[in-house]
Amino acid sequence: MGRFLLGLGVLSTIALGQGAGGNGPRTLKSVYGTKFSVGAAISAPLQVVGELRLFKDNFTALTPENCMKIGPIHPGEKKYQFGPADDLVAWAATNGVSVNGHTLVWHAQCPDWFFTDNGAPASKETLLARMREHIATVAGRYKGKVVSWDVVNEAIDDGKGYLRNSPWYQIAGEDFIPEAFKAAALADPGAALYYNDYNIELPSKRAKTLDLIRDIRAKGGVIHGVGIQAHWGLTGILNGQVLTWLEDSIVAFHSAGLKVMLTELDIDVVPRKASGAEVGTKEASGDDPFVKGFPEVKQQELAQAYGLVFALLNKHAEKIDRVTFWGLHDGKTWLNSWPRKRTNHPLLWARDLTPKPAYEAVLKAGG
Ligand code: G3I
């Protein structure tokens, strides 16, 4: 774990009297904070007292859920909207938590203007120039205020291809990725720079990720770590498949000299057709089985699944840099709304902010 993250963890732990071996109640931070950083994605500074308490008791890091993406922060070629990201970064500093910037280059939430020029597709030179300007401006603005960046997000193909056939790839080929890492290193030489993607614990996508890391390095880019998003479903964890892939991946990425993180952890309890984050079409229709509540038997399954994941993370703690949940509690998760409305229960706290059995299972797994 980086010195900065550890320092923040210790400082805020002391402030709350909940250090490992302290007298306060056990929390994510007191159990895991000295092993790896523990984060949550949030959208804006927390105002609700209960949410604020929950966050400060448990987390040492945050990831802005949307406001640093190209669409929200750079909606027009000459137009930046820094307000929401500035607010969140200032709030993090006030509350002693580190910020992981998310994300500089992604095919989603990226406005069309980025890829067009007077109605025609932009040239490779134009796209790369815009990308470098974007990264210099955004990563430059938060230099010294964020500890790390998800520099490139979800660029690997889910099928047989190497890279995703996105507008980035169609226009700039493979070069946009190493060029993005070079630009990020120039803009903020002190930040840790990551590649972030879902399903990269799966053997085929893991192999492509390792190829990509080699390519980035071979082309002169600096990359410090890899983020396994960890948008999982209950079944894959309980049948052991995800855990096997995860363990192999932690070892493989660490052996490649990378920091390893879970960056967007949640466990979907509504049965799914697809795994990962690319659920737009596959999950557009389906049931809403837990709209009237979450049955105890499912609570226990979720607890078991989270316990298994954290037992594995604890076993490999020296290889893990950060574990971030994608949302704070069941009332604040993308899995309630995308790509269809449903009542999901994928996190450690219920909508009323009470800890679920999964929370206790996570704490127990930490020893
Ligand atoms: O803010 C606008 C609002 O002004 C507008 O009225 C409203 C109408 O649709 O949309 C609002 O923006 C939405 C935004 O979330 C904020 O709520 C976007 O439509 C919606 O698409 C966006 O969804 C986000 C999604 O990324 C976009 O692809 C989710 O909140 C966010 O959790 C999700 O996060 C991604 C990670 O960045 C990358 N990995 C997968 C993960 C889950 O999809």
XYZ file of C-alpha atoms and ligand atoms in Angstrom:
410
model
C 0.000 0.000 0.000
C 1.264 3.473 -0.811
C 2.657 5.605 2.017
C 0.025 8.252 1.450
C -2.901 5.876 1.742
C -1.506 4.243 4.843
C -0.877 7.657 6.389
C -4.437 8.789 5.792
C -5.785 5.540 7.151
C -3.792 5.892 10.342
C -4.688 9.552 10.820
C -8.406 9.125 10.388
C -8.355 5.946 12.444
C -6.747 7.741 15.350
C -9.278 10.556 15.057
C -12.139 8.105 15.424
C -10.443 5.949 18.067
C -10.873 2.816 15.969
C -7.386 1.658 15.169
C -6.530 -1.986 14.850
C -6.374 -2.940 18.492
C -8.285 0.254 19.472
C -11.379 0.229 21.634
C -13.973 1.342 19.089
C -16.300 -0.982 17.196
C -14.780 -3.074 14.416
C -15.243 -1.482 11.000
C -13.863 -2.056 7.508
C -11.226 0.533 8.262
C -10.176 -0.893 11.617
C -10.002 -4.457 10.277
C -8.485 -3.863 6.838
C -7.109 -0.318 6.889
C -3.563 -1.355 7.693
C -3.615 -4.079 5.019
C -5.073 -2.195 2.065
C -7.062 0.934 1.402
C -10.865 0.528 1.548
C -13.006 2.751 -0.655
C -16.494 3.487 -1.888
C -17.728 5.203 -5.032
C -19.862 8.229 -4.250
C -21.406 10.837 -6.517
C -21.198 13.979 -4.406
C -20.218 15.117 -0.904
C -22.302 13.224 1.645
C -24.928 15.345 3.419
C -26.986 12.753 5.270
C -25.575 12.384 8.773
C -25.965 8.587 8.847
C -24.222 8.195 5.481
C -21.415 10.476 6.556
C -20.853 8.509 9.745
C -20.943 5.221 7.909
C -18.441 6.465 5.350
C -16.032 7.973 7.856
C -16.132 4.934 10.120
C -15.397 2.498 7.326
C -13.558 4.019 4.383
C -10.157 5.503 3.662
C -10.701 6.233 -0.039
C -13.333 7.380 -2.512
C -13.844 7.152 -6.236
C -16.112 9.733 -7.915
C -18.857 7.633 -9.514
C -19.479 9.902 -12.522
C -18.313 13.509 -12.239
C -14.748 13.016 -13.521
C -15.778 11.136 -16.662
C -15.312 12.963 -19.969
C -19.041 13.609 -20.545
C -19.710 15.356 -17.229
C -16.370 17.166 -16.858
C -15.630 18.090 -20.496
C -18.992 18.353 -22.275
C -17.762 20.563 -25.142
C -14.401 21.002 -26.813
C -13.815 24.344 -25.111
C -16.097 23.673 -22.151
C -15.120 22.142 -18.841
C -17.420 21.703 -15.826
C -15.193 21.187 -12.832
C -17.684 22.120 -10.095
C -18.898 18.661 -8.979
C -15.409 17.118 -9.127
C -13.860 20.097 -7.301
C -16.503 19.731 -4.564
C -15.850 16.030 -4.130
C -12.064 16.432 -4.079
C -12.337 19.214 -1.476
C -14.739 17.094 0.599
C -12.283 14.169 0.487
C -9.457 16.391 1.731
C -11.616 17.728 4.578
C -12.526 14.218 5.613
C -9.044 12.723 5.272
C -9.770 10.209 2.528
C -7.791 9.672 -0.657
C -9.305 10.034 -4.138
C -8.912 7.693 -7.077
C -9.680 9.641 -10.267
C -12.156 7.843 -12.534
C -11.632 7.899 -15.473
C -9.607 9.728 -18.149
C -10.309 7.621 -21.244
C -13.469 5.525 -21.692
C -15.749 4.770 -24.628
C -18.887 5.326 -22.517
C -20.035 8.705 -21.208
C -17.778 10.296 -23.835
C -19.534 12.919 -25.961
C -19.679 12.654 -29.754
C -17.723 15.871 -30.235
C -14.594 14.033 -29.159
C -14.754 11.765 -32.201
C -16.006 14.128 -34.911
C -14.670 17.065 -36.863
C -17.132 19.213 -38.849
C -19.529 16.291 -39.098
C -16.899 13.792 -40.285
C -14.917 11.327 -38.164
C -11.975 13.052 -36.502
C -8.494 12.106 -37.680
C -6.186 10.105 -35.438
C -4.036 13.215 -34.884
C -7.060 15.289 -33.839
C -8.379 12.607 -31.480
C -4.999 12.092 -29.815
C -4.466 15.859 -29.517
C -7.888 16.200 -27.836
C -7.110 13.282 -25.550
C -3.759 14.790 -24.511
C -5.359 18.169 -23.880
C -8.133 16.539 -21.839
C -5.700 14.544 -19.721
C -3.323 17.480 -19.215
C -6.226 19.671 -18.094
C -8.078 17.234 -15.848
C -5.159 15.294 -14.343
C -3.239 18.591 -14.129
C -6.047 20.267 -12.190
C -6.161 17.513 -9.569
C -2.395 16.973 -9.396
C -1.426 16.249 -5.814
C -5.117 15.983 -4.848
C -5.824 12.540 -6.242
C -3.507 9.644 -5.447
C -4.279 7.626 -8.560
C -6.083 7.584 -11.909
C -8.011 4.964 -13.806
C -6.265 6.208 -16.934
C -7.981 3.908 -19.405
C -11.220 2.085 -18.670
C -12.717 -1.002 -20.348
C -10.675 -0.990 -23.561
C -10.321 -4.756 -23.955
C -12.676 -6.739 -26.173
C -15.058 -9.176 -24.488
C -14.975 -11.580 -27.414
C -12.166 -12.970 -29.538
C -10.629 -9.601 -30.450
C -7.844 -7.878 -28.544
C -9.153 -4.344 -28.056
C -12.776 -3.139 -27.926
C -14.000 -1.854 -31.266
C -14.770 1.580 -29.811
C -14.479 4.958 -31.576
C -11.127 5.336 -29.815
C -9.856 2.155 -31.423
C -11.502 2.759 -34.791
C -9.830 6.149 -35.120
C -6.529 5.782 -33.259
C -5.874 2.027 -33.281
C -3.946 0.601 -30.331
C -1.860 3.742 -29.816
C -4.398 5.687 -27.789
C -3.733 3.536 -24.734
C 0.042 3.986 -24.290
C -0.367 7.622 -25.348
C -2.969 8.112 -22.598
C -0.592 6.695 -19.997
C 2.228 8.947 -21.218
C -0.031 11.993 -21.025
C -1.209 11.083 -17.499
C 2.376 10.641 -16.278
C 3.262 14.050 -17.695
C 0.240 15.728 -16.124
C 0.656 14.232 -12.653
C 4.005 12.464 -12.201
C 3.135 11.603 -8.583
C -0.118 9.766 -9.287
C -0.371 5.995 -9.532
C -1.680 5.096 -12.998
C -4.048 2.180 -13.576
C -5.784 0.201 -16.262
C -9.336 -0.623 -15.080
C -11.741 -3.196 -16.530
C -14.406 -5.773 -15.703
C -14.094 -9.562 -16.111
C -10.304 -9.346 -16.399
C -10.092 -12.073 -13.770
C -11.439 -14.446 -16.466
C -8.521 -16.348 -18.050
C -8.976 -15.040 -21.614
C -9.443 -11.410 -20.675
C -6.670 -11.691 -18.072
C -4.254 -12.835 -20.784
C -5.237 -9.883 -22.971
C -4.764 -7.529 -20.018
C -1.247 -8.845 -19.475
C -0.561 -8.349 -23.201
C -1.851 -4.805 -22.928
C 0.400 -4.072 -19.950
C 3.375 -5.343 -21.978
C 2.345 -3.182 -24.942
C 1.956 -0.067 -22.789
C 5.402 -0.587 -21.302
C 6.994 -1.479 -24.649
C 5.683 1.769 -26.129
C 7.102 3.863 -23.293
C 4.031 4.207 -21.080
C 4.262 3.942 -17.310
C 1.581 1.846 -15.606
C 1.491 1.085 -11.899
C -1.539 -1.067 -11.392
C -4.594 -2.838 -12.609
C -8.154 -2.505 -11.348
C -10.332 -5.609 -11.388
C -13.774 -4.001 -11.304
C -15.464 -6.951 -9.554
C -19.073 -6.520 -10.677
C -20.057 -10.036 -9.725
C -23.139 -12.164 -9.207
C -23.900 -14.450 -6.281
C -23.823 -17.709 -8.212
C -20.338 -17.318 -9.667
C -18.882 -16.705 -6.232
C -20.756 -19.433 -4.395
C -19.824 -22.072 -6.979
C -16.152 -21.150 -6.563
C -15.503 -20.145 -10.177
C -14.939 -16.439 -9.588
C -12.725 -17.112 -6.582
C -10.423 -19.408 -8.543
C -10.132 -16.877 -11.351
C -9.637 -14.059 -8.878
C -6.845 -15.790 -6.995
C -5.027 -16.700 -10.217
C -5.404 -13.115 -11.415
C -4.170 -11.503 -8.207
C -1.047 -13.660 -8.428
C -0.567 -13.090 -12.183
C -0.968 -9.292 -12.062
C 1.195 -9.006 -8.969
C 3.883 -11.122 -10.625
C 3.815 -8.689 -13.559
C 4.914 -5.968 -11.145
C 1.491 -4.340 -10.787
C -0.480 -3.070 -7.841
C -3.739 -5.041 -7.751
C -7.086 -3.556 -6.774
C -10.759 -4.417 -6.702
C -12.147 -1.113 -7.899
C -15.930 -1.429 -8.298
C -16.982 -4.279 -6.038
C -20.643 -5.260 -5.808
C -22.478 -8.573 -5.806
C -25.704 -8.525 -7.806
C -28.370 -10.632 -6.107
C -30.926 -10.371 -8.915
C -30.272 -13.277 -11.279
C -28.398 -12.106 -14.388
C -27.773 -13.291 -17.907
C -24.357 -11.608 -18.133
C -21.486 -10.940 -15.756
C -19.376 -7.796 -15.549
C -20.476 -4.284 -16.399
C -21.606 -4.646 -20.013
C -25.204 -5.465 -19.187
C -26.971 -2.814 -21.296
C -28.836 -5.099 -23.670
C -28.705 -8.439 -21.876
C -30.370 -7.185 -18.673
C -32.729 -4.659 -20.237
C -35.689 -6.861 -19.323
C -36.132 -9.251 -16.446
C -37.626 -9.784 -13.021
C -37.590 -7.618 -9.937
C -37.772 -10.489 -7.426
C -36.804 -8.593 -4.260
C -39.010 -5.543 -4.534
C -40.872 -6.522 -1.354
C -37.730 -7.280 0.624
C -34.639 -9.411 0.700
C -35.281 -12.912 2.106
C -33.116 -14.123 4.980
C -31.860 -17.085 2.993
C -30.506 -14.692 0.346
C -29.017 -12.432 3.024
C -27.055 -15.411 4.245
C -25.941 -16.350 0.738
C -24.722 -12.800 0.155
C -22.897 -12.869 3.487
C -21.269 -16.156 2.564
C -20.198 -14.772 -0.826
C -18.696 -11.585 0.639
C -16.995 -13.638 3.369
C -15.369 -15.866 0.746
C -14.172 -12.887 -1.315
C -12.641 -11.125 1.689
C -11.035 -14.296 3.043
C -9.226 -14.514 -0.294
C -8.308 -10.815 -0.249
C -7.043 -11.183 3.301
C -4.920 -14.179 2.281
C -3.303 -12.086 -0.471
C -3.432 -8.770 1.374
C 0.231 -7.960 0.690
C -0.538 -7.998 -3.054
C -3.666 -5.839 -2.787
C -3.509 -2.056 -2.758
C -7.161 -1.049 -2.499
C -10.671 -2.523 -2.421
C -13.438 -0.120 -3.450
C -17.186 -0.813 -3.351
C -19.263 0.655 -6.189
C -21.725 2.555 -4.031
C -22.226 3.156 -0.338
C -25.390 1.198 0.481
C -28.235 -0.635 -1.264
C -30.115 2.606 -1.882
C -27.175 4.027 -3.823
C -26.093 1.581 -6.473
C -26.240 1.568 -10.270
C -27.746 -1.940 -9.974
C -31.112 -0.407 -8.981
C -31.449 1.498 -12.225
C -29.270 0.282 -15.082
C -30.361 -0.954 -17.556
C -33.782 -1.409 -15.917
C -35.385 -0.445 -12.648
C -35.151 -3.113 -9.951
C -34.715 -3.403 -6.194
C -31.196 -4.666 -5.698
C -29.277 -5.509 -2.530
C -25.624 -5.815 -3.628
C -23.717 -3.932 -0.897
C -22.925 -4.233 2.822
C -25.544 -1.829 4.169
C -29.308 -1.861 3.631
C -31.265 1.159 2.400
C -31.906 2.224 6.004
C -28.113 2.170 6.562
C -28.183 -0.816 8.902
C -25.295 -3.235 8.390
C -26.271 -6.497 6.719
C -24.974 -9.959 7.650
C -22.578 -9.475 4.709
C -20.884 -6.662 6.639
C -20.258 -8.932 9.619
C -18.977 -11.663 7.294
C -16.485 -9.247 5.737
C -15.205 -8.145 9.148
C -14.927 -11.756 10.320
C -12.899 -12.702 7.233
C -10.279 -10.126 8.247
C -9.417 -12.023 11.433
O -26.689 13.344 -14.432
C -27.623 13.022 -15.474
C -28.862 13.792 -15.322
O -28.580 15.157 -15.512
C -29.897 13.296 -16.343
O -31.095 13.965 -16.161
C -30.130 11.795 -16.178
C -31.113 11.241 -17.202
O -30.701 10.005 -17.698
O -28.893 11.152 -16.354
C -27.918 11.540 -15.394
O -26.744 10.887 -15.699
C -26.685 9.499 -15.413
C -25.517 9.277 -14.481
O -25.337 7.908 -14.279
C -25.712 9.969 -13.123
O -26.800 9.413 -12.479
C -26.483 8.761 -16.712
O -27.648 8.836 -17.502
C -26.179 7.306 -16.429
O -25.820 6.665 -17.643
C -25.020 7.215 -15.469
O -24.789 5.848 -15.194
C -23.495 5.568 -14.694
C -22.792 4.584 -15.619
O -21.522 4.261 -15.096
C -22.605 5.161 -17.022
O -22.186 4.236 -17.879
C -23.615 4.967 -13.310
O -24.140 5.950 -12.406
C -22.249 4.510 -12.817
O -22.391 3.780 -11.622
C -21.620 3.595 -13.858
O -20.329 3.224 -13.402
C -19.592 2.340 -14.245
C -18.137 2.710 -14.102
O -17.931 4.063 -14.365
C -17.265 1.845 -15.026
N -17.513 0.434 -14.806
C -18.911 0.019 -14.842
C -19.750 0.866 -13.862
C -21.188 0.385 -13.811
O -21.818 0.558 -15.047
